[in-house]
Amino acid sequence: AMIVYDVTRPTTFDTVVRWKADIDAKVKLPNDKAIPVILVGNKHDLETAQADGHQLDKFCADHDFVNWFDVSAKTGYNVQDAARFLA
């Protein structure tokens, strides 16, 4: 699964933990483990969109995301890489 937030709107990031908890509670693998979830920050194409890689690495580790990606739906930047990571 992917949880997408808008890197230009911090309030969307604030809800990521709740969305992850919802997925973990409602969707399980056949062995009853949580499904893999990546964190996706959209709007990488904007100059104001700066991600702190170390901070995101720690956040993902603390909240059991398998990885994170900066993407741009507008330009297509990194969209396929994020999708392929889950495939």
PDB file of C-alpha atoms in Angstrom:
ATOM      1  CA  ALA A   1       0.000   0.000   0.000  1.00  0.00           C
ATOM      2  CA  MET A   2       1.003   3.621  -0.446  1.00  0.00           C
ATOM      3  CA  ILE A   3       0.184   6.489   1.848  1.00  0.00           C
ATOM      4  CA  VAL A   4       0.541   9.756  -0.029  1.00  0.00           C
ATOM      5  CA  TYR A   5       0.886  13.156   1.572  1.00  0.00           C
ATOM      6  CA  ASP A   6       1.360  16.628   0.103  1.00  0.00           C
ATOM      7  CA  VAL A   7       4.847  17.881   0.964  1.00  0.00           C
ATOM      8  CA  THR A   8       3.625  21.484   0.666  1.00  0.00           C
ATOM      9  CA  ARG A   9       0.871  20.990   3.259  1.00  0.00           C
ATOM     10  CA  PRO A  10       2.269  19.781   6.606  1.00  0.00           C
ATOM     11  CA  THR A  11      -1.212  18.997   7.922  1.00  0.00           C
ATOM     12  CA  THR A  12      -1.444  16.123   5.446  1.00  0.00           C
ATOM     13  CA  PHE A  13       1.704  14.600   6.961  1.00  0.00           C
ATOM     14  CA  ASP A  14       0.155  14.877  10.418  1.00  0.00           C
ATOM     15  CA  THR A  15      -2.503  12.302   9.420  1.00  0.00           C
ATOM     16  CA  VAL A  16      -0.047   9.723   8.042  1.00  0.00           C
ATOM     17  CA  VAL A  17       0.254   7.813  11.323  1.00  0.00           C
ATOM     18  CA  ARG A  18      -3.536   7.489  11.581  1.00  0.00           C
ATOM     19  CA  TRP A  19      -3.812   6.256   7.983  1.00  0.00           C
ATOM     20  CA  LYS A  20      -1.055   3.702   8.617  1.00  0.00           C
ATOM     21  CA  ALA A  21      -2.826   2.462  11.761  1.00  0.00           C
ATOM     22  CA  ASP A  22      -6.073   2.097   9.769  1.00  0.00           C
ATOM     23  CA  ILE A  23      -4.331  -0.005   7.125  1.00  0.00           C
ATOM     24  CA  ASP A  24      -2.564  -2.143   9.716  1.00  0.00           C
ATOM     25  CA  ALA A  25      -5.840  -2.770  11.570  1.00  0.00           C
ATOM     26  CA  LYS A  26      -7.936  -3.590   8.506  1.00  0.00           C
ATOM     27  CA  VAL A  27      -5.632  -5.340   6.018  1.00  0.00           C
ATOM     28  CA  LYS A  28      -3.417  -8.331   6.779  1.00  0.00           C
ATOM     29  CA  LEU A  29      -1.343 -10.799   4.817  1.00  0.00           C
ATOM     30  CA  PRO A  30      -2.429 -14.468   4.925  1.00  0.00           C
ATOM     31  CA  ASN A  31       0.112 -15.037   7.732  1.00  0.00           C
ATOM     32  CA  ASP A  32      -1.660 -12.277   9.744  1.00  0.00           C
ATOM     33  CA  LYS A  33       1.233  -9.827   9.389  1.00  0.00           C
ATOM     34  CA  ALA A  34       0.758  -6.231   8.262  1.00  0.00           C
ATOM     35  CA  ILE A  35       1.000  -5.523   4.545  1.00  0.00           C
ATOM     36  CA  PRO A  36       4.008  -3.504   3.338  1.00  0.00           C
ATOM     37  CA  VAL A  37       3.302   0.224   3.261  1.00  0.00           C
ATOM     38  CA  ILE A  38       5.437   2.963   1.718  1.00  0.00           C
ATOM     39  CA  LEU A  39       5.248   6.654   2.482  1.00  0.00           C
ATOM     40  CA  VAL A  40       5.000   8.880  -0.590  1.00  0.00           C
ATOM     41  CA  GLY A  41       5.566  12.630  -0.526  1.00  0.00           C
ATOM     42  CA  ASN A  42       3.952  14.231  -3.578  1.00  0.00           C
ATOM     43  CA  LYS A  43       4.775  17.566  -5.269  1.00  0.00           C
ATOM     44  CA  HIS A  44       8.537  17.045  -5.432  1.00  0.00           C
ATOM     45  CA  ASP A  45       8.480  19.334  -8.486  1.00  0.00           C
ATOM     46  CA  LEU A  46       7.854  22.429  -6.345  1.00  0.00           C
ATOM     47  CA  GLU A  47      10.823  24.399  -5.017  1.00  0.00           C
ATOM     48  CA  THR A  48       9.297  24.535  -1.537  1.00  0.00           C
ATOM     49  CA  ALA A  49       9.186  20.738  -1.413  1.00  0.00           C
ATOM     50  CA  GLN A  50      12.261  19.782   0.584  1.00  0.00           C
ATOM     51  CA  ALA A  51      12.372  16.404   2.302  1.00  0.00           C
ATOM     52  CA  ASP A  52      14.775  15.627   5.127  1.00  0.00           C
ATOM     53  CA  GLY A  53      15.917  12.126   4.228  1.00  0.00           C
ATOM     54  CA  HIS A  54      17.336  11.310   7.667  1.00  0.00           C
ATOM     55  CA  GLN A  55      14.155  12.456   9.377  1.00  0.00           C
ATOM     56  CA  LEU A  56      11.992  10.430   6.984  1.00  0.00           C
ATOM     57  CA  ASP A  57      14.199   7.350   7.439  1.00  0.00           C
ATOM     58  CA  LYS A  58      13.692   7.584  11.195  1.00  0.00           C
ATOM     59  CA  PHE A  59       9.962   8.253  10.865  1.00  0.00           C
ATOM     60  CA  CYS A  60       9.519   5.224   8.609  1.00  0.00           C
ATOM     61  CA  ALA A  61      11.501   2.987  10.955  1.00  0.00           C
ATOM     62  CA  ASP A  62       9.537   4.214  13.977  1.00  0.00           C
ATOM     63  CA  HIS A  63       6.164   3.635  12.273  1.00  0.00           C
ATOM     64  CA  ASP A  64       6.883   0.440  10.295  1.00  0.00           C
ATOM     65  CA  PHE A  65       6.856   1.874   6.789  1.00  0.00           C
ATOM     66  CA  VAL A  66       9.032  -0.223   4.496  1.00  0.00           C
ATOM     67  CA  ASN A  67      10.379   2.820   2.607  1.00  0.00           C
ATOM     68  CA  TRP A  68       9.604   6.361   1.507  1.00  0.00           C
ATOM     69  CA  PHE A  69       9.701   8.160  -1.833  1.00  0.00           C
ATOM     70  CA  ASP A  70       9.529  11.740  -3.028  1.00  0.00           C
ATOM     71  CA  VAL A  71       7.417  11.880  -6.172  1.00  0.00           C
ATOM     72  CA  SER A  72       5.782  14.323  -8.531  1.00  0.00           C
ATOM     73  CA  ALA A  73       2.459  13.327 -10.002  1.00  0.00           C
ATOM     74  CA  LYS A  74       2.788  16.376 -12.270  1.00  0.00           C
ATOM     75  CA  THR A  75       6.118  15.413 -13.857  1.00  0.00           C
ATOM     76  CA  GLY A  76       6.049  11.682 -13.165  1.00  0.00           C
ATOM     77  CA  TYR A  77       9.273  11.904 -11.154  1.00  0.00           C
ATOM     78  CA  ASN A  78       9.857   8.698  -9.134  1.00  0.00           C
ATOM     79  CA  VAL A  79       6.235   7.522  -9.488  1.00  0.00           C
ATOM     80  CA  GLN A  80       7.156   4.286 -11.257  1.00  0.00           C
ATOM     81  CA  ASP A  81      10.002   3.593  -8.828  1.00  0.00           C
ATOM     82  CA  ALA A  82       7.624   3.897  -5.879  1.00  0.00           C
ATOM     83  CA  ALA A  83       5.060   1.604  -7.515  1.00  0.00           C
ATOM     84  CA  ARG A  84       7.685  -0.950  -8.565  1.00  0.00           C
ATOM     85  CA  PHE A  85       9.039  -1.073  -5.021  1.00  0.00           C
ATOM     86  CA  LEU A  86       5.768  -2.628  -3.903  1.00  0.00           C
ATOM     87  CA  ALA A  87       5.421  -4.980  -6.859  1.00  0.00           C
TER      88      ALA A  87
END
